[in-house]
């Protein structure tokens, strides 16, 4: 199957990144948004991540001919590093800038957005009830050919399959943050996913310069978050209990492991609204005596001040400078 029209259902942190990579790689791409207010929130994300992508290409020129380049270059943006030149990167910058401008569209009419879509990727908040309501609202307007995926990072596709109206054409396709550099796409079906559809989604991931991570069984957190979430939970627990502040926790992780960032820096990239949504799904979220309840309050205080993470310029750290 040739994926000519790609639709992102939601323009959050990852929805915007996925849409830009789809457009960058030459696909006609539409982001559906709920309201004019959503457009006002998404347009700055598009500007921010477009600049980040082009800056990553610009920085990569410094590593041409350097053995370190093979480890640090933005893998989704430069398909063949071994034969790349500075002139070749300049050409990619020009082409990428044009593609991200010409191929990306915003749409408020969901029926119009989904018309003739080859694949639609739901990238909405981690809220089960909201996702179910949304799936049921679009199931009768999807074209028969449209493959429907969820970018959920924590929820299983089997939770929603019966509500989509096309369980055999529904599965999870989960991306990591900074998609242009960390170019994994976790492909996870449910028992009712058509094996041929699964293969097509794997191919789509390759078409937008991702490395498909084929998950053979449903697993909460897939592969990446099954490794990452325990780290974030541990960092949050230390913070909520007053053991150490975020800067100290992050420094401990970076120095002790050689990792480039710590858990709170990761949460700033993920976005604190997403962090809050995940916390609210925990079993003890409403128990005033629980650490989770305290964390929801602490993260909520930052959200109320507009400190949403990297995209807002401030989260646990200040990015305004």
Phi, psi and omega in degrees: 000137176264126182268097182269318181241124181245136180236131172256125180262086184124137183242043177282199184302308182280324178304317179294317180296316180298316181299318180294321178291325176296315179293318180303321184273011170097010181265138172293119192229133178237134170257120174273134180232151187287327190205170175300324178299323178295323177299317179298332178273333184275324183303318176296328177294318178300314179297316182297311185282332173298314178297319180298319180295313180293323177296322179298321177294317180299316180295328182296335180299331181293340186256002177298126182086356179258129180304332179294337183304325181297340182263334189246353184291152180286101194295330180281346184261335182234093185300325184233093182289327186301329183248015184280148174233167176300319179296324178294322178292321176301321178293321178295322178298313181296315180293317181297318178300316180293314182297317182291336177276314188279329188266353185253130182227151174250141184215136179264336181274109186294325179295317178294319181299318185276348182301126177067019180289136174276323177215138176237130183244114178281124182228056183259177183300154181283071181229112187301310184297318180294320179295316180298314179301319181292314179302317181292334180282340183250351189298332182270356180249357177286139173295152182302326184283344190292125171273133181248129179233158171244140176265014180308138181264349185229340188260147183273141179299330179297338177296331189244348191308314184292343182269354184272341185078358179209060184303328181289340180250028183231138179195179178261142174221098189253132182249154175272160175292160187053056189302331181288338179254317180258076196268059172261149174225107183279120184255113183223116176268184171239180185301332183266002180290129177296127180304327179291323177297318178303314180297321180295321179292321175302318179293320178301318178303316177296322182297332179256025171071028176263162170259111182292131173255104186276112180265122190275339178223154176298133182214118176303126183089356179056220178265306186300308184286339173296332176272323188279317188302318177302326177294313180296319178299318181295318178296315179299319181297317179297320180291310184297327182271004176074020181288317180201159179274164183305320181296319180291319179298314180297316180299320179300316181293315182296312183291320185285334184243344185083005178293147182288334181221160177257180186298325182283328172295322176297318181294327176296323178289316179299320183106129186288338175293319176295318177303315180297317181298320179292318179300321183292344179272354181287148185303329183260020185298331183258008179269110184300343181269356186271156175296323180300316179301316179296319179297318178301319178294315184294316177292321179300323178298322179289320179298318180299331178273004180080013180269084189262354182124201185304316187292337178265357179092349179203140174215246170286338178235160180263118182252006185293338180263000000 
